[in-house]
């Protein structure tokens, strides 16, 4: 299993929450960037804790003043297990609220087995029976995690993510080699869908056109228009990735890397890239093409902050390595945790000057 570093995990989950809008619940004040009390990384930590250790003791006892009356308390492992059990029934990624969203195989297997062993609603007052059922669950998880089908699915998931990471690394390395300064802008091509196979009819051929077809067609036109004028708009490359929200919107996000020769910043609306893309920007009903921020930064949509936009990168800046890591995992990281419809990642380098 590919394991992320803490900063990589944080950036990828922050982006996942903003993209999916999974934790937007106005009645308790959630906003897209909020980290939920129990994150998907907590699920993965519990999975590793169980499968990589020979024991999983969840309850411990200490002697008390009363003769033969044990003082029972949860161990740290027991606390981790209990918080996962309590989160599962309300976690939006696990309650079926997302249409055709696939979660990491390790997390899905563990949650399925927690349901199978009835641990979701097991009365904790019967701690001896609870401990015995947990032991059975742990053994079952260890056995099922080593089946050929599961290992094949897990390896395919990790391999696909690894390929996305390699593609991004090659692109980033080429950009940094020739351009010590650049900016990043983001465009979102969106449409609402009821399910992944929703379609309309082509007015000329009367053939079905899916939501995905419409998004790809619009995105392709924008990519070609921008790239045809990259000598003027200074675009170094264009990346794309698919996204979905819990509210039923499917999107293709386009990410533009634009070279800079100086730090004489001007409003984004005065840039050549903005001029090239603006003819495609529209909102009609629940279909739209709009400039959009990325979780880790202002993508040029908002006003300048202290004279420097947070989508500006300079290899001589302080903490540039950390900022580039955050950018990378904000873009490719969400598909480490969840994917839409496919077990393959959707990240793609559409165009590159190198």
Tab-separated table of C-alpha atoms in Angstrom:
chain	number	residue	atom	x	y	z
A	1	UNK	CA	0.000	0.000	0.000
A	2	UNK	CA	1.272	3.457	-0.921
A	3	UNK	CA	1.422	5.539	2.252
A	4	UNK	CA	1.286	9.331	2.258
A	5	UNK	CA	3.327	11.573	4.521
A	6	UNK	CA	1.310	13.648	7.050
A	7	UNK	CA	1.533	16.859	4.986
A	8	UNK	CA	0.575	14.970	1.814
A	9	UNK	CA	-2.361	13.322	3.560
A	10	UNK	CA	-3.561	16.638	4.982
A	11	UNK	CA	-3.418	18.440	1.608
A	12	UNK	CA	-5.159	15.594	-0.221
A	13	UNK	CA	-7.987	15.348	2.335
A	14	UNK	CA	-8.456	19.123	2.442
A	15	UNK	CA	-8.871	19.089	-1.332
A	16	UNK	CA	-11.177	16.047	-1.169
A	17	UNK	CA	-13.496	17.829	1.255
A	18	UNK	CA	-13.644	20.988	-0.861
A	19	UNK	CA	-14.166	19.155	-4.147
A	20	UNK	CA	-16.866	16.760	-2.952
A	21	UNK	CA	-18.546	19.204	-0.523
A	22	UNK	CA	-19.160	16.072	1.540
A	23	UNK	CA	-19.150	17.809	4.897
A	24	UNK	CA	-21.276	20.835	4.035
A	25	UNK	CA	-23.971	20.576	6.691
A	26	UNK	CA	-25.261	24.080	7.472
A	27	UNK	CA	-27.145	22.983	10.572
A	28	UNK	CA	-23.849	22.227	12.341
A	29	UNK	CA	-21.773	24.867	10.592
A	30	UNK	CA	-19.536	22.782	8.341
A	31	UNK	CA	-17.731	24.570	5.521
A	32	UNK	CA	-15.868	22.808	2.668
A	33	UNK	CA	-12.397	23.229	4.151
A	34	UNK	CA	-13.304	21.882	7.582
A	35	UNK	CA	-11.660	18.670	8.664
A	36	UNK	CA	-14.327	16.298	10.006
A	37	UNK	CA	-13.868	14.798	13.497
A	38	UNK	CA	-12.980	11.438	11.920
A	39	UNK	CA	-11.177	11.541	8.563
A	40	UNK	CA	-10.597	8.872	5.950
A	41	UNK	CA	-6.977	8.807	7.087
A	42	UNK	CA	-8.194	7.623	10.510
A	43	UNK	CA	-9.900	4.677	8.798
A	44	UNK	CA	-6.708	3.782	6.960
A	45	UNK	CA	-4.648	4.047	10.152
A	46	UNK	CA	-7.012	1.622	11.892
A	47	UNK	CA	-6.797	-0.806	8.968
A	48	UNK	CA	-2.987	-0.766	9.132
A	49	UNK	CA	-3.055	-1.048	12.918
A	50	UNK	CA	-5.088	-4.268	12.676
A	51	UNK	CA	-3.453	-5.939	9.674
A	52	UNK	CA	0.162	-5.138	10.557
A	53	UNK	CA	0.092	-6.252	14.206
A	54	UNK	CA	-0.280	-9.689	15.767
A	55	UNK	CA	-2.440	-8.414	18.621
A	56	UNK	CA	-5.234	-5.882	18.839
A	57	UNK	CA	-6.122	-5.459	22.493
A	58	UNK	CA	-8.989	-2.997	22.878
A	59	UNK	CA	-9.869	-3.397	26.563
A	60	UNK	CA	-7.631	-3.417	29.626
A	61	UNK	CA	-8.369	-4.035	33.277
A	62	UNK	CA	-6.914	-2.631	36.472
A	63	UNK	CA	-7.520	-3.873	40.014
A	64	UNK	CA	-9.827	-1.750	42.184
A	65	UNK	CA	-10.573	-1.483	45.891
A	66	UNK	CA	-13.595	-3.732	45.469
A	67	UNK	CA	-12.597	-7.371	45.691
A	68	UNK	CA	-12.574	-9.103	42.275
A	69	UNK	CA	-14.316	-6.165	40.584
A	70	UNK	CA	-12.245	-5.143	37.540
A	71	UNK	CA	-11.891	-1.542	36.419
A	72	UNK	CA	-12.325	-1.745	32.635
A	73	UNK	CA	-11.136	0.919	30.200
A	74	UNK	CA	-10.454	1.229	26.467
A	75	UNK	CA	-6.873	1.078	25.255
A	76	UNK	CA	-5.719	3.620	22.601
A	77	UNK	CA	-6.506	0.969	19.957
A	78	UNK	CA	-9.963	0.539	21.455
A	79	UNK	CA	-10.554	4.289	21.351
A	80	UNK	CA	-9.573	4.379	17.650
A	81	UNK	CA	-11.877	1.463	16.849
A	82	UNK	CA	-14.806	2.958	18.733
A	83	UNK	CA	-14.574	6.365	17.043
A	84	UNK	CA	-14.581	4.654	13.629
A	85	UNK	CA	-17.604	2.523	14.574
A	86	UNK	CA	-19.484	5.634	15.701
A	87	UNK	CA	-18.566	7.575	12.546
A	88	UNK	CA	-19.540	4.965	9.939
A	89	UNK	CA	-23.351	5.490	10.059
A	90	UNK	CA	-22.966	9.244	9.446
A	91	UNK	CA	-19.918	9.378	7.169
A	92	UNK	CA	-21.131	10.739	3.786
A	93	UNK	CA	-18.629	8.594	1.871
A	94	UNK	CA	-20.055	5.420	3.439
A	95	UNK	CA	-23.799	6.059	3.620
A	96	UNK	CA	-24.595	5.830	-0.098
A	97	UNK	CA	-25.147	9.579	-0.529
A	98	UNK	CA	-22.637	9.711	-3.388
A	99	UNK	CA	-23.653	8.279	-6.749
A	100	UNK	CA	-21.051	5.846	-8.102
A	101	UNK	CA	-18.252	6.987	-5.795
A	102	UNK	CA	-15.670	4.307	-5.018
A	103	UNK	CA	-13.676	4.481	-1.796
A	104	UNK	CA	-10.221	3.003	-1.082
A	105	UNK	CA	-10.413	-0.831	-1.097
A	106	UNK	CA	-8.888	-1.139	2.395
A	107	UNK	CA	-11.479	1.193	3.912
A	108	UNK	CA	-14.393	-0.465	2.113
A	109	UNK	CA	-13.317	-3.960	3.162
A	110	UNK	CA	-12.919	-2.940	6.801
A	111	UNK	CA	-16.295	-1.172	6.924
A	112	UNK	CA	-18.060	-4.104	5.230
A	113	UNK	CA	-16.635	-6.507	7.818
A	114	UNK	CA	-17.574	-4.233	10.724
A	115	UNK	CA	-21.154	-4.452	9.472
A	116	UNK	CA	-20.874	-8.201	8.912
A	117	UNK	CA	-19.740	-8.814	12.499
A	118	UNK	CA	-22.483	-6.515	13.832
A	119	UNK	CA	-19.995	-4.243	15.559
A	120	UNK	CA	-21.751	-1.080	14.389
A	121	UNK	CA	-24.586	-1.542	16.890
A	122	UNK	CA	-23.037	-3.931	19.421
A	123	UNK	CA	-23.901	-3.037	23.069
A	124	UNK	CA	-20.671	-1.967	24.741
A	125	UNK	CA	-21.968	-2.954	28.167
A	126	UNK	CA	-21.198	-6.570	27.308
A	127	UNK	CA	-17.496	-5.851	27.075
A	128	UNK	CA	-16.363	-9.485	27.215
A	129	UNK	CA	-18.574	-10.469	24.284
A	130	UNK	CA	-17.607	-7.260	22.466
A	131	UNK	CA	-13.930	-8.090	22.823
A	132	UNK	CA	-14.508	-11.605	21.480
A	133	UNK	CA	-16.421	-10.297	18.449
A	134	UNK	CA	-13.651	-7.764	17.748
A	135	UNK	CA	-11.095	-10.591	17.793
A	136	UNK	CA	-13.168	-12.453	15.208
A	137	UNK	CA	-13.455	-9.313	13.086
A	138	UNK	CA	-9.678	-8.756	13.177
A	139	UNK	CA	-8.946	-12.322	12.110
A	140	UNK	CA	-11.519	-12.086	9.313
A	141	UNK	CA	-9.996	-8.804	8.086
A	142	UNK	CA	-6.491	-10.291	8.032
A	143	UNK	CA	-7.668	-13.300	6.017
A	144	UNK	CA	-9.770	-11.364	3.501
A	145	UNK	CA	-7.078	-8.724	2.979
A	146	UNK	CA	-4.818	-11.434	1.549
A	147	UNK	CA	-7.189	-12.923	-1.019
A	148	UNK	CA	-6.114	-12.700	-4.652
A	149	UNK	CA	-9.106	-10.614	-5.669
A	150	UNK	CA	-8.559	-8.047	-2.922
A	151	UNK	CA	-4.801	-7.829	-3.421
A	152	UNK	CA	-5.331	-7.384	-7.166
A	153	UNK	CA	-7.838	-4.562	-6.567
A	154	UNK	CA	-5.573	-2.867	-4.019
A	155	UNK	CA	-2.505	-3.142	-6.260
A	156	UNK	CA	-4.444	-1.742	-9.221
A	157	UNK	CA	-5.644	1.182	-7.084
A	158	UNK	CA	-2.118	1.986	-5.907
A	159	UNK	CA	-0.597	1.467	-9.352
A	160	UNK	CA	-3.052	3.904	-10.931
A	161	UNK	CA	-2.321	6.524	-8.271
A	162	UNK	CA	1.415	5.909	-8.662
A	163	UNK	CA	1.145	6.549	-12.408
A	164	UNK	CA	-0.631	9.862	-11.767
A	165	UNK	CA	2.062	10.883	-9.314
A	166	UNK	CA	4.834	10.012	-11.787
A	167	UNK	CA	3.116	11.971	-14.566
A	168	UNK	CA	2.743	15.012	-12.312
A	169	UNK	CA	6.351	14.755	-11.096
A	170	UNK	CA	7.665	14.692	-14.679
A	171	UNK	CA	5.525	17.692	-15.582
A	172	UNK	CA	6.533	19.650	-12.474
A	173	UNK	CA	10.223	18.887	-12.955
A	174	UNK	CA	10.107	20.157	-16.539
A	175	UNK	CA	8.267	23.339	-15.511
A	176	UNK	CA	10.691	24.135	-12.683
A	177	UNK	CA	13.757	23.442	-14.838
A	178	UNK	CA	12.941	26.205	-17.327
A	179	UNK	CA	10.662	28.532	-15.355
A	180	UNK	CA	11.602	29.542	-11.813
A	181	UNK	CA	8.409	31.630	-11.611
A	182	UNK	CA	4.894	30.637	-12.666
A	183	UNK	CA	1.228	30.991	-11.748
A	184	UNK	CA	-1.531	28.409	-11.590
A	185	UNK	CA	-5.134	29.030	-12.663
A	186	UNK	CA	-8.107	26.692	-12.554
A	187	UNK	CA	-11.312	26.377	-14.583
A	188	UNK	CA	-14.273	24.150	-13.728
A	189	UNK	CA	-16.540	22.691	-16.431
A	190	UNK	CA	-19.630	21.391	-14.582
A	191	UNK	CA	-23.014	19.796	-15.171
A	192	UNK	CA	-25.616	18.259	-12.880
A	193	UNK	CA	-26.387	14.563	-13.186
A	194	UNK	CA	-28.839	12.190	-11.533
A	195	UNK	CA	-26.628	9.197	-12.207
A	196	UNK	CA	-23.470	8.576	-14.191
A	197	UNK	CA	-25.363	7.419	-17.286
A	198	UNK	CA	-27.637	10.470	-17.601
A	199	UNK	CA	-27.754	11.622	-21.213
A	200	UNK	CA	-29.481	13.914	-23.680
A	201	UNK	CA	-30.001	13.522	-27.420
A	202	UNK	CA	-27.758	15.011	-30.084
A	203	UNK	CA	-30.053	17.296	-32.097
A	204	UNK	CA	-28.359	16.396	-35.398
A	205	UNK	CA	-27.776	12.650	-35.113
A	206	UNK	CA	-30.331	11.828	-32.368
A	207	UNK	CA	-27.670	9.686	-30.732
A	208	UNK	CA	-27.349	9.699	-26.927
A	209	UNK	CA	-24.857	12.131	-25.394
A	210	UNK	CA	-23.866	11.468	-21.777
A	211	UNK	CA	-22.932	14.106	-19.217
A	212	UNK	CA	-19.355	12.896	-19.478
A	213	UNK	CA	-19.421	13.351	-23.268
A	214	UNK	CA	-20.656	16.920	-22.912
A	215	UNK	CA	-18.021	17.799	-20.323
A	216	UNK	CA	-15.229	16.311	-22.418
A	217	UNK	CA	-16.375	18.083	-25.585
A	218	UNK	CA	-16.471	21.478	-23.862
A	219	UNK	CA	-13.135	20.900	-22.111
A	220	UNK	CA	-11.444	19.868	-25.353
A	221	UNK	CA	-12.516	23.086	-27.086
A	222	UNK	CA	-11.093	25.191	-24.256
A	223	UNK	CA	-7.825	23.237	-24.184
A	224	UNK	CA	-7.293	23.625	-27.922
A	225	UNK	CA	-8.159	27.347	-27.895
A	226	UNK	CA	-5.738	28.087	-25.064
A	227	UNK	CA	-2.948	25.943	-26.457
A	228	UNK	CA	-3.249	27.439	-29.933
A	229	UNK	CA	-2.337	30.805	-28.406
A	230	UNK	CA	0.190	29.655	-25.800
A	231	UNK	CA	2.889	31.872	-27.305
A	232	UNK	CA	0.821	34.886	-26.208
A	233	UNK	CA	-0.787	33.601	-23.010
A	234	UNK	CA	2.491	31.932	-21.880
A	235	UNK	CA	0.791	28.685	-20.887
A	236	UNK	CA	3.391	26.043	-20.025
A	237	UNK	CA	0.968	23.172	-19.698
A	238	UNK	CA	-2.624	22.146	-19.058
A	239	UNK	CA	-3.706	19.443	-16.608
A	240	UNK	CA	-7.158	17.931	-16.176
A	241	UNK	CA	-8.994	15.814	-13.618
A	242	UNK	CA	-12.568	14.730	-12.997
A	243	UNK	CA	-14.506	15.723	-9.878
A	244	UNK	CA	-17.937	15.156	-8.366
A	245	UNK	CA	-19.945	16.666	-5.509
A	246	UNK	CA	-22.402	15.178	-3.051
A	247	UNK	CA	-25.039	17.507	-4.485
A	248	UNK	CA	-24.981	15.780	-7.847
A	249	UNK	CA	-22.601	17.835	-9.977
A	250	UNK	CA	-20.006	16.249	-12.239
A	251	UNK	CA	-17.022	18.351	-13.355
A	252	UNK	CA	-13.791	18.380	-15.293
A	253	UNK	CA	-11.230	20.709	-13.758
A	254	UNK	CA	-8.645	22.279	-16.060
A	255	UNK	CA	-5.435	23.566	-14.456
A	256	UNK	CA	-3.276	26.048	-16.371
A	257	UNK	CA	0.399	26.631	-15.532
A	258	UNK	CA	1.437	30.062	-16.809
A	259	UNK	CA	5.041	31.322	-16.987
A	260	UNK	CA	6.012	34.645	-15.419
A	261	UNK	CA	9.067	36.752	-16.190
A	262	UNK	CA	8.539	39.333	-13.441
A	263	UNK	CA	6.413	40.113	-10.401
A	264	UNK	CA	4.577	43.098	-11.856
A	265	UNK	CA	1.170	41.654	-11.032
A	266	UNK	CA	-1.955	42.892	-12.767
A	267	UNK	CA	-5.600	41.868	-12.269
A	268	UNK	CA	-6.259	38.413	-13.676
A	269	UNK	CA	-9.052	39.792	-15.876
A	270	UNK	CA	-6.403	41.725	-17.834
A	271	UNK	CA	-4.330	38.642	-18.671
A	272	UNK	CA	-4.194	36.974	-22.084
A	273	UNK	CA	-5.258	33.621	-20.611
A	274	UNK	CA	-8.403	35.204	-19.207
A	275	UNK	CA	-9.131	36.764	-22.603
A	276	UNK	CA	-8.676	33.429	-24.393
A	277	UNK	CA	-10.947	31.508	-22.011
A	278	UNK	CA	-13.627	34.123	-21.345
A	279	UNK	CA	-15.671	33.327	-24.524
A	280	UNK	CA	-16.281	29.847	-23.095
A	281	UNK	CA	-17.341	31.006	-19.621
A	282	UNK	CA	-21.105	30.734	-19.101
A	283	UNK	CA	-23.803	29.578	-16.708
A	284	UNK	CA	-27.007	28.120	-18.113
A	285	UNK	CA	-29.284	26.365	-15.660
A	286	UNK	CA	-27.181	23.790	-13.852
A	287	UNK	CA	-24.443	23.663	-16.485
A	288	UNK	CA	-21.528	26.063	-16.247
A	289	UNK	CA	-17.935	26.909	-17.130
A	290	UNK	CA	-16.381	29.085	-14.432
A	291	UNK	CA	-13.055	30.051	-12.903
A	292	UNK	CA	-12.567	28.200	-9.653
A	293	UNK	CA	-10.189	28.105	-6.695
A	294	UNK	CA	-8.173	25.055	-5.664
A	295	UNK	CA	-8.309	24.013	-2.005
A	296	UNK	CA	-4.741	25.106	-1.240
A	297	UNK	CA	-4.787	28.492	-2.946
A	298	UNK	CA	-6.575	31.387	-4.582
A	299	UNK	CA	-6.412	30.532	-8.275
A	300	UNK	CA	-6.504	34.158	-9.364
A	301	UNK	CA	-10.244	34.549	-8.919
A	302	UNK	CA	-10.028	36.656	-5.771
A	303	UNK	CA	-8.279	40.061	-5.409
A	304	UNK	CA	-4.539	40.258	-4.838
A	305	UNK	CA	-3.426	39.503	-1.278
A	306	UNK	CA	-0.623	41.739	0.055
A	307	UNK	CA	0.466	42.321	-3.522
A	308	UNK	CA	1.155	38.624	-4.191
A	309	UNK	CA	-1.428	36.108	-5.318
A	310	UNK	CA	-1.254	32.786	-3.549
A	311	UNK	CA	-1.243	31.023	-6.913
A	312	UNK	CA	2.212	32.468	-7.617
A	313	UNK	CA	5.226	30.171	-7.244
A	314	UNK	CA	8.878	31.219	-7.232
A	315	UNK	CA	11.653	28.698	-6.596
A	316	UNK	CA	13.520	31.315	-4.538
A	317	UNK	CA	10.627	31.784	-2.108
A	318	UNK	CA	10.724	30.521	1.461
A	319	UNK	CA	8.992	27.167	1.985
A	320	UNK	CA	8.600	26.652	-1.768
A	321	UNK	CA	9.116	22.906	-1.390
A	322	UNK	CA	6.244	22.657	1.068
A	323	UNK	CA	3.994	24.788	-1.152
A	324	UNK	CA	4.740	22.673	-4.225
A	325	UNK	CA	3.991	19.499	-2.270
A	326	UNK	CA	0.690	20.976	-1.114
A	327	UNK	CA	-0.182	21.938	-4.693
A	328	UNK	CA	0.665	18.470	-6.008
A	329	UNK	CA	-1.436	16.587	-3.489
A	330	UNK	CA	-4.291	19.065	-3.764
A	331	UNK	CA	-4.479	18.088	-7.439
A	332	UNK	CA	-3.708	14.359	-7.466
A	333	UNK	CA	-4.343	13.470	-3.811
A	334	UNK	CA	-8.156	13.196	-3.702
A	335	UNK	CA	-8.029	10.121	-5.956
A	336	UNK	CA	-5.852	8.417	-3.365
A	337	UNK	CA	-8.990	8.285	-1.196
A	338	UNK	CA	-12.035	8.253	-3.481
A	339	UNK	CA	-12.747	7.881	-7.185
A	340	UNK	CA	-15.786	8.451	-9.315
A	341	UNK	CA	-17.155	5.449	-11.201
A	342	UNK	CA	-13.739	4.072	-12.178
A	343	UNK	CA	-10.967	2.365	-10.214
A	344	UNK	CA	-8.485	4.247	-12.441
A	345	UNK	CA	-7.444	7.809	-11.670
A	346	UNK	CA	-8.618	10.577	-14.010
A	347	UNK	CA	-5.641	12.946	-13.666
A	348	UNK	CA	-4.091	13.721	-17.057
A	349	UNK	CA	-1.414	15.982	-18.530
A	350	UNK	CA	-3.367	17.364	-21.495
A	351	UNK	CA	-0.683	19.656	-22.925
A	352	UNK	CA	2.931	20.386	-22.107
A	353	UNK	CA	5.637	22.572	-23.626
A	354	UNK	CA	8.262	19.946	-22.801
